[in-house]
PDB file of C-alpha atoms in Angstrom:
ATOM      1  CA  MET A   1      30.153  34.014   9.273  1.00  0.00           C
ATOM      2  CA  ALA A   2      27.705  36.042  11.294  1.00  0.00           C
ATOM      3  CA  SER A   3      24.073  35.647  12.161  1.00  0.00           C
ATOM      4  CA  GLN A   4      21.842  38.664  11.799  1.00  0.00           C
ATOM      5  CA  PRO A   5      18.110  39.222  12.394  1.00  0.00           C
ATOM      6  CA  LEU A   6      15.670  39.283   9.545  1.00  0.00           C
ATOM      7  CA  LEU A   7      15.860  42.203   7.199  1.00  0.00           C
ATOM      8  CA  ASP A   8      13.068  44.766   7.401  1.00  0.00           C
ATOM      9  CA  ASP A   9      11.997  44.110   3.832  1.00  0.00           C
ATOM     10  CA  ASP A  10      11.800  40.318   4.237  1.00  0.00           C
ATOM     11  CA  THR A  11       8.178  39.528   3.399  1.00  0.00           C
ATOM     12  CA  MET A  12       8.346  35.713   3.544  1.00  0.00           C
ATOM     13  CA  ASP A  13       5.853  34.299   6.039  1.00  0.00           C
ATOM     14  CA  PHE A  14       8.436  32.154   7.749  1.00  0.00           C
ATOM     15  CA  GLY A  15       7.109  30.021  10.592  1.00  0.00           C
ATOM     16  CA  GLU A  16       3.458  30.847  10.079  1.00  0.00           C
ATOM     17  CA  GLU A  17       2.388  27.541   8.540  1.00  0.00           C
ATOM     18  CA  ASP A  18      -0.226  25.612  10.490  1.00  0.00           C
ATOM     19  CA  ALA A  19       0.692  22.185  11.817  1.00  0.00           C
ATOM     20  CA  THR A  20      -1.493  19.197  11.086  1.00  0.00           C
ATOM     21  CA  PRO A  21      -1.916  15.941  13.031  1.00  0.00           C
ATOM     22  CA  LYS A  22       1.189  13.778  13.231  1.00  0.00           C
ATOM     23  CA  ASP A  23      -0.434  10.866  11.396  1.00  0.00           C
ATOM     24  CA  ALA A  24      -0.684  12.882   8.146  1.00  0.00           C
ATOM     25  CA  LEU A  25       1.830  14.753   6.037  1.00  0.00           C
ATOM     26  CA  THR A  26       1.419  18.503   6.219  1.00  0.00           C
ATOM     27  CA  HIS A  27       2.986  19.109   2.801  1.00  0.00           C
ATOM     28  CA  PRO A  28       2.733  15.877   0.780  1.00  0.00           C
ATOM     29  CA  TYR A  29       3.682  17.409  -2.583  1.00  0.00           C
ATOM     30  CA  VAL A  30       6.701  19.171  -1.109  1.00  0.00           C
ATOM     31  CA  THR A  31       7.770  15.895   0.488  1.00  0.00           C
ATOM     32  CA  ILE A  32       7.463  14.074  -2.840  1.00  0.00           C
ATOM     33  CA  PHE A  33       9.569  16.642  -4.700  1.00  0.00           C
ATOM     34  CA  HIS A  34      12.090  16.676  -1.841  1.00  0.00           C
ATOM     35  CA  MET A  35      12.699  12.982  -2.454  1.00  0.00           C
ATOM     36  CA  ALA A  36      12.185  13.006  -6.227  1.00  0.00           C
ATOM     37  CA  PHE A  37      14.858  15.492  -7.294  1.00  0.00           C
ATOM     38  CA  SER A  38      17.622  13.995  -5.159  1.00  0.00           C
ATOM     39  CA  GLY A  39      16.672  10.467  -6.178  1.00  0.00           C
ATOM     40  CA  ALA A  40      16.424  11.398  -9.866  1.00  0.00           C
ATOM     41  CA  ALA A  41      19.951  12.856  -9.861  1.00  0.00           C
ATOM     42  CA  MET A  42      21.453   9.712  -8.334  1.00  0.00           C
ATOM     43  CA  VAL A  43      19.490   7.303 -10.563  1.00  0.00           C
ATOM     44  CA  THR A  44      20.464   9.281 -13.658  1.00  0.00           C
ATOM     45  CA  TYR A  45      24.113   9.200 -12.577  1.00  0.00           C
ATOM     46  CA  LEU A  46      23.986   5.412 -12.246  1.00  0.00           C
ATOM     47  CA  PHE A  47      22.082   4.586 -15.432  1.00  0.00           C
ATOM     48  CA  CYS A  48      22.700   7.481 -17.812  1.00  0.00           C
ATOM     49  CA  GLY A  49      25.019   5.275 -19.879  1.00  0.00           C
ATOM     50  CA  LEU A  50      22.061   3.072 -20.839  1.00  0.00           C
ATOM     51  CA  PHE A  51      20.226   5.946 -22.503  1.00  0.00           C
ATOM     52  CA  SER A  52      22.966   8.163 -23.921  1.00  0.00           C
ATOM     53  CA  ASP A  53      26.576   7.760 -24.948  1.00  0.00           C
ATOM     54  CA  SER A  54      27.204  11.498 -24.718  1.00  0.00           C
ATOM     55  CA  PHE A  55      29.023  12.479 -21.536  1.00  0.00           C
ATOM     56  CA  ILE A  56      28.227  16.178 -22.039  1.00  0.00           C
ATOM     57  CA  THR A  57      24.482  15.510 -22.303  1.00  0.00           C
ATOM     58  CA  SER A  58      24.472  13.349 -19.195  1.00  0.00           C
ATOM     59  CA  PHE A  59      26.642  15.833 -17.310  1.00  0.00           C
ATOM     60  CA  VAL A  60      24.387  18.801 -18.082  1.00  0.00           C
ATOM     61  CA  PHE A  61      21.193  16.880 -17.320  1.00  0.00           C
ATOM     62  CA  ILE A  62      22.477  15.658 -13.928  1.00  0.00           C
ATOM     63  CA  VAL A  63      23.725  19.130 -12.994  1.00  0.00           C
ATOM     64  CA  LEU A  64      20.262  20.516 -13.784  1.00  0.00           C
ATOM     65  CA  LEU A  65      18.684  17.909 -11.495  1.00  0.00           C
ATOM     66  CA  LEU A  66      21.206  18.718  -8.767  1.00  0.00           C
ATOM     67  CA  SER A  67      20.468  22.424  -9.114  1.00  0.00           C
ATOM     68  CA  MET A  68      16.701  21.870  -8.874  1.00  0.00           C
ATOM     69  CA  ASP A  69      17.251  19.665  -5.830  1.00  0.00           C
ATOM     70  CA  PHE A  70      19.462  22.291  -4.166  1.00  0.00           C
ATOM     71  CA  TRP A  71      16.985  25.102  -4.826  1.00  0.00           C
ATOM     72  CA  THR A  72      13.999  23.045  -3.639  1.00  0.00           C
ATOM     73  CA  VAL A  73      15.681  21.914  -0.419  1.00  0.00           C
ATOM     74  CA  LYS A  74      17.082  25.351   0.409  1.00  0.00           C
ATOM     75  CA  ASN A  75      14.039  27.485  -0.391  1.00  0.00           C
ATOM     76  CA  ILE A  76      10.980  25.257   0.026  1.00  0.00           C
ATOM     77  CA  SER A  77      11.280  21.872   1.732  1.00  0.00           C
ATOM     78  CA  GLY A  78      13.578  23.027   4.543  1.00  0.00           C
ATOM     79  CA  ARG A  79      11.245  25.860   5.504  1.00  0.00           C
ATOM     80  CA  LEU A  80       8.019  23.872   5.253  1.00  0.00           C
ATOM     81  CA  MET A  81       9.086  20.394   6.421  1.00  0.00           C
ATOM     82  CA  VAL A  82      11.373  21.219   9.361  1.00  0.00           C
ATOM     83  CA  GLY A  83      10.870  24.942   9.950  1.00  0.00           C
ATOM     84  CA  LEU A  84      14.489  25.841   9.163  1.00  0.00           C
ATOM     85  CA  ARG A  85      15.949  28.405   6.798  1.00  0.00           C
ATOM     86  CA  TRP A  86      19.435  29.607   5.978  1.00  0.00           C
ATOM     87  CA  TRP A  87      20.337  32.438   3.664  1.00  0.00           C
ATOM     88  CA  ASN A  88      22.814  35.205   2.961  1.00  0.00           C
ATOM     89  CA  TYR A  89      22.689  38.938   2.415  1.00  0.00           C
ATOM     90  CA  VAL A  90      25.176  41.748   1.870  1.00  0.00           C
ATOM     91  CA  ASP A  91      24.834  44.882   3.982  1.00  0.00           C
ATOM     92  CA  ASP A  92      25.451  48.473   2.926  1.00  0.00           C
ATOM     93  CA  ASP A  93      29.147  48.175   3.786  1.00  0.00           C
ATOM     94  CA  GLY A  94      29.557  45.239   1.416  1.00  0.00           C
ATOM     95  CA  LYS A  95      29.918  42.695   4.217  1.00  0.00           C
ATOM     96  CA  SER A  96      28.359  39.297   3.683  1.00  0.00           C
ATOM     97  CA  HIS A  97      26.173  37.900   6.464  1.00  0.00           C
ATOM     98  CA  TRP A  98      24.898  34.335   6.885  1.00  0.00           C
ATOM     99  CA  VAL A  99      21.561  33.941   8.642  1.00  0.00           C
ATOM    100  CA  TYR A 100      20.401  30.671  10.241  1.00  0.00           C
ATOM    101  CA  GLU A 101      16.784  30.553  11.407  1.00  0.00           C
ATOM    102  CA  CYS A 102      14.836  27.979  13.370  1.00  0.00           C
ATOM    103  CA  ARG A 103      11.065  28.080  13.656  1.00  0.00           C
ATOM    104  CA  GLN A 104       9.759  27.636  17.170  1.00  0.00           C
ATOM    105  CA  ASN A 105       6.394  26.216  16.128  1.00  0.00           C
ATOM    106  CA  ARG A 106       5.668  22.498  16.082  1.00  0.00           C
ATOM    107  CA  VAL A 107       6.558  20.676  12.859  1.00  0.00           C
ATOM    108  CA  ASN A 108       5.297  17.407  11.458  1.00  0.00           C
ATOM    109  CA  ASP A 109       7.397  14.530  12.849  1.00  0.00           C
ATOM    110  CA  LYS A 110       7.031  12.335   9.757  1.00  0.00           C
ATOM    111  CA  GLU A 111       8.058  15.103   7.409  1.00  0.00           C
ATOM    112  CA  ALA A 112      11.002  16.037   9.631  1.00  0.00           C
ATOM    113  CA  THR A 113      12.204  12.421   9.657  1.00  0.00           C
ATOM    114  CA  ILE A 114      11.898  12.143   5.876  1.00  0.00           C
ATOM    115  CA  PHE A 115      13.692  15.458   5.400  1.00  0.00           C
ATOM    116  CA  TRP A 116      16.731  14.505   7.475  1.00  0.00           C
ATOM    117  CA  LEU A 117      16.934  10.949   6.155  1.00  0.00           C
ATOM    118  CA  VAL A 118      16.929  12.168   2.560  1.00  0.00           C
ATOM    119  CA  LEU A 119      19.357  15.022   3.224  1.00  0.00           C
ATOM    120  CA  ILE A 120      21.888  12.931   5.147  1.00  0.00           C
ATOM    121  CA  GLY A 121      21.390   9.831   3.002  1.00  0.00           C
ATOM    122  CA  THR A 122      21.891  11.752  -0.240  1.00  0.00           C
ATOM    123  CA  SER A 123      25.144  13.289   0.971  1.00  0.00           C
ATOM    124  CA  THR A 124      26.345   9.869   2.146  1.00  0.00           C
ATOM    125  CA  ILE A 125      25.559   8.182  -1.173  1.00  0.00           C
ATOM    126  CA  TRP A 126      27.289  10.915  -3.166  1.00  0.00           C
ATOM    127  CA  GLY A 127      30.267  10.445  -0.856  1.00  0.00           C
ATOM    128  CA  MET A 128      30.333   6.765  -1.844  1.00  0.00           C
ATOM    129  CA  PHE A 129      30.118   7.770  -5.514  1.00  0.00           C
ATOM    130  CA  PHE A 130      33.086  10.068  -4.931  1.00  0.00           C
ATOM    131  CA  LEU A 131      35.200   7.226  -3.524  1.00  0.00           C
ATOM    132  CA  GLY A 132      34.187   4.983  -6.422  1.00  0.00           C
ATOM    133  CA  ALA A 133      35.111   7.584  -9.035  1.00  0.00           C
ATOM    134  CA  LEU A 134      38.356   8.459  -7.228  1.00  0.00           C
ATOM    135  CA  PHE A 135      39.686   4.939  -6.773  1.00  0.00           C
ATOM    136  CA  GLY A 136      38.373   3.929 -10.192  1.00  0.00           C
ATOM    137  CA  LEU A 137      40.309   6.859 -11.726  1.00  0.00           C
ATOM    138  CA  ASN A 138      37.118   7.959 -13.466  1.00  0.00           C
ATOM    139  CA  LEU A 139      38.187  11.578 -13.573  1.00  0.00           C
ATOM    140  CA  LYS A 140      35.534  12.857 -15.960  1.00  0.00           C
ATOM    141  CA  TRP A 141      32.774  11.846 -13.532  1.00  0.00           C
ATOM    142  CA  LEU A 142      34.748  12.949 -10.501  1.00  0.00           C
ATOM    143  CA  LEU A 143      34.019  16.607 -11.246  1.00  0.00           C
ATOM    144  CA  LEU A 144      30.291  15.893 -11.385  1.00  0.00           C
ATOM    145  CA  VAL A 145      30.369  14.053  -8.060  1.00  0.00           C
ATOM    146  CA  ILE A 146      32.281  16.936  -6.468  1.00  0.00           C
ATOM    147  CA  ILE A 147      29.577  19.356  -7.664  1.00  0.00           C
ATOM    148  CA  ALA A 148      26.917  17.088  -6.140  1.00  0.00           C
ATOM    149  CA  LEU A 149      28.816  16.916  -2.847  1.00  0.00           C
ATOM    150  CA  LEU A 150      29.225  20.691  -2.722  1.00  0.00           C
ATOM    151  CA  LEU A 151      25.530  21.369  -3.350  1.00  0.00           C
ATOM    152  CA  ASN A 152      24.262  18.705  -0.948  1.00  0.00           C
ATOM    153  CA  GLY A 153      26.948  19.507   1.597  1.00  0.00           C
ATOM    154  CA  ALA A 154      25.994  23.197   1.568  1.00  0.00           C
ATOM    155  CA  ASN A 155      22.386  22.375   2.424  1.00  0.00           C
ATOM    156  CA  LEU A 156      23.415  19.828   5.049  1.00  0.00           C
ATOM    157  CA  HIS A 157      25.820  22.265   6.708  1.00  0.00           C
ATOM    158  CA  GLY A 158      23.299  25.105   6.606  1.00  0.00           C
ATOM    159  CA  TYR A 159      20.483  23.106   8.160  1.00  0.00           C
ATOM    160  CA  ILE A 160      22.741  21.626  10.838  1.00  0.00           C
ATOM    161  CA  LYS A 161      23.685  25.199  11.784  1.00  0.00           C
ATOM    162  CA  CYS A 162      19.984  26.104  11.874  1.00  0.00           C
ATOM    163  CA  LYS A 163      19.083  23.073  13.967  1.00  0.00           C
ATOM    164  CA  PHE A 164      21.866  23.112  16.546  1.00  0.00           C
ATOM    165  CA  GLY A 165      22.764  26.797  16.618  1.00  0.00           C
ATOM    166  CA  LYS A 166      25.641  28.810  15.219  1.00  0.00           C
ATOM    167  CA  SER A 167      27.688  28.509  18.409  1.00  0.00           C
ATOM    168  CA  GLU A 168      27.481  24.738  18.674  1.00  0.00           C
ATOM    169  CA  SER A 169      29.110  22.169  16.447  1.00  0.00           C
ATOM    170  CA  LEU A 170      27.557  18.862  15.535  1.00  0.00           C
ATOM    171  CA  THR A 171      30.252  17.070  17.540  1.00  0.00           C
ATOM    172  CA  SER A 172      29.487  18.991  20.717  1.00  0.00           C
ATOM    173  CA  VAL A 173      25.749  18.409  20.340  1.00  0.00           C
ATOM    174  CA  THR A 174      26.267  14.684  19.794  1.00  0.00           C
ATOM    175  CA  THR A 175      28.641  14.480  22.772  1.00  0.00           C
ATOM    176  CA  GLY A 176      26.146  16.260  25.000  1.00  0.00           C
ATOM    177  CA  PHE A 177      23.378  13.921  23.904  1.00  0.00           C
ATOM    178  CA  LEU A 178      25.496  10.834  24.649  1.00  0.00           C
ATOM    179  CA  LYS A 179      26.469  12.213  28.061  1.00  0.00           C
ATOM    180  CA  ASN A 180      22.818  12.767  28.939  1.00  0.00           C
ATOM    181  CA  GLN A 181      21.953   9.229  27.868  1.00  0.00           C
ATOM    182  CA  VAL A 182      24.793   7.749  29.951  1.00  0.00           C
ATOM    183  CA  MET A 183      23.744   9.756  32.993  1.00  0.00           C
ATOM    184  CA  GLN A 184      20.100   8.695  32.622  1.00  0.00           C
ATOM    185  CA  ASN A 185      21.082   5.028  32.318  1.00  0.00           C
ATOM    186  CA  ALA A 186      23.381   5.283  35.352  1.00  0.00           C
ATOM    187  CA  VAL A 187      20.697   6.918  37.492  1.00  0.00           C
ATOM    188  CA  SER A 188      18.158   4.323  36.408  1.00  0.00           C
ATOM    189  CA  LEU A 189      20.550   1.457  37.233  1.00  0.00           C
ATOM    190  CA  ILE A 190      21.347   2.887  40.683  1.00  0.00           C
ATOM    191  CA  ALA A 191      17.650   3.362  41.425  1.00  0.00           C
ATOM    192  CA  LYS A 192      16.911  -0.269  40.520  1.00  0.00           C
ATOM    193  CA  GLN A 193      19.718  -1.555  42.726  1.00  0.00           C
ATOM    194  CA  ALA A 194      18.651   0.623  45.656  1.00  0.00           C
ATOM    195  CA  SER A 195      15.020  -0.434  45.554  1.00  0.00           C
ATOM    196  CA  PRO A 196      14.329  -3.463  47.858  1.00  0.00           C
ATOM    197  CA  PRO A 197      13.176  -6.613  46.108  1.00  0.00           C
ATOM    198  CA  THR A 198       9.541  -7.508  46.478  1.00  0.00           C
ATOM    199  CA  ASN A 199       8.849 -10.827  48.208  1.00  0.00           C
ATOM    200  CA  ASN A 200       6.702 -13.251  46.305  1.00  0.00           C
ATOM    201  CA  PRO A 201       4.503 -15.136  48.819  1.00  0.00           C
ATOM    202  CA  LEU A 202       4.120 -18.074  46.424  1.00  0.00           C
ATOM    203  CA  SER A 203       7.861 -18.651  46.345  1.00  0.00           C
ATOM    204  CA  SER A 204       8.245 -19.032  50.118  1.00  0.00           C
ATOM    205  CA  ASN A 205       8.795 -22.534  51.519  1.00  0.00           C
ATOM    206  CA  THR A 206       5.849 -24.153  53.226  1.00  0.00           C
ATOM    207  CA  VAL A 207       6.246 -26.517  56.210  1.00  0.00           C
TER     208      VAL A 207
END
């Protein structure tokens, strides 16, 4: 996979959205749909048997919800909520290029938190559904769960690459963060031990 600059004919106004105060959502409707599609797919998977006995109908309906969720996260909510975008194009030589972009402008902290919680949480829950279907030998639903994992995993992988850079893995970023935290705690502890204690005049013994 390679990262290339924007194409000349790319007309999307990426990164030009204005930021609003942190106490309000910049894109409330986008945030709602970001949560709604992923939640609807999981709820339908859990309770579709109460409304229909047809596996094919439930399968198609859930796949449609998963597809709408994938498209919304990849093309709308990722760009507006966290200022990230990943996409692919094929050059004149027929070579496929993956592009990972990160907006430098300030984004809304609440929306960014919601975005990552939903994206990571959805992938985690579908992973639990996969283990349940696998160990329960529920093979007909296993295919559906694999599709959900592939779609959610593609978005999660793409946005992690956008966030942390194409040359860094999530493990290396996490390790670097933990090292910085350990160093800060060590320096703070040494500084406290080196500072002389302050004498409290009220605690001194009186004759």
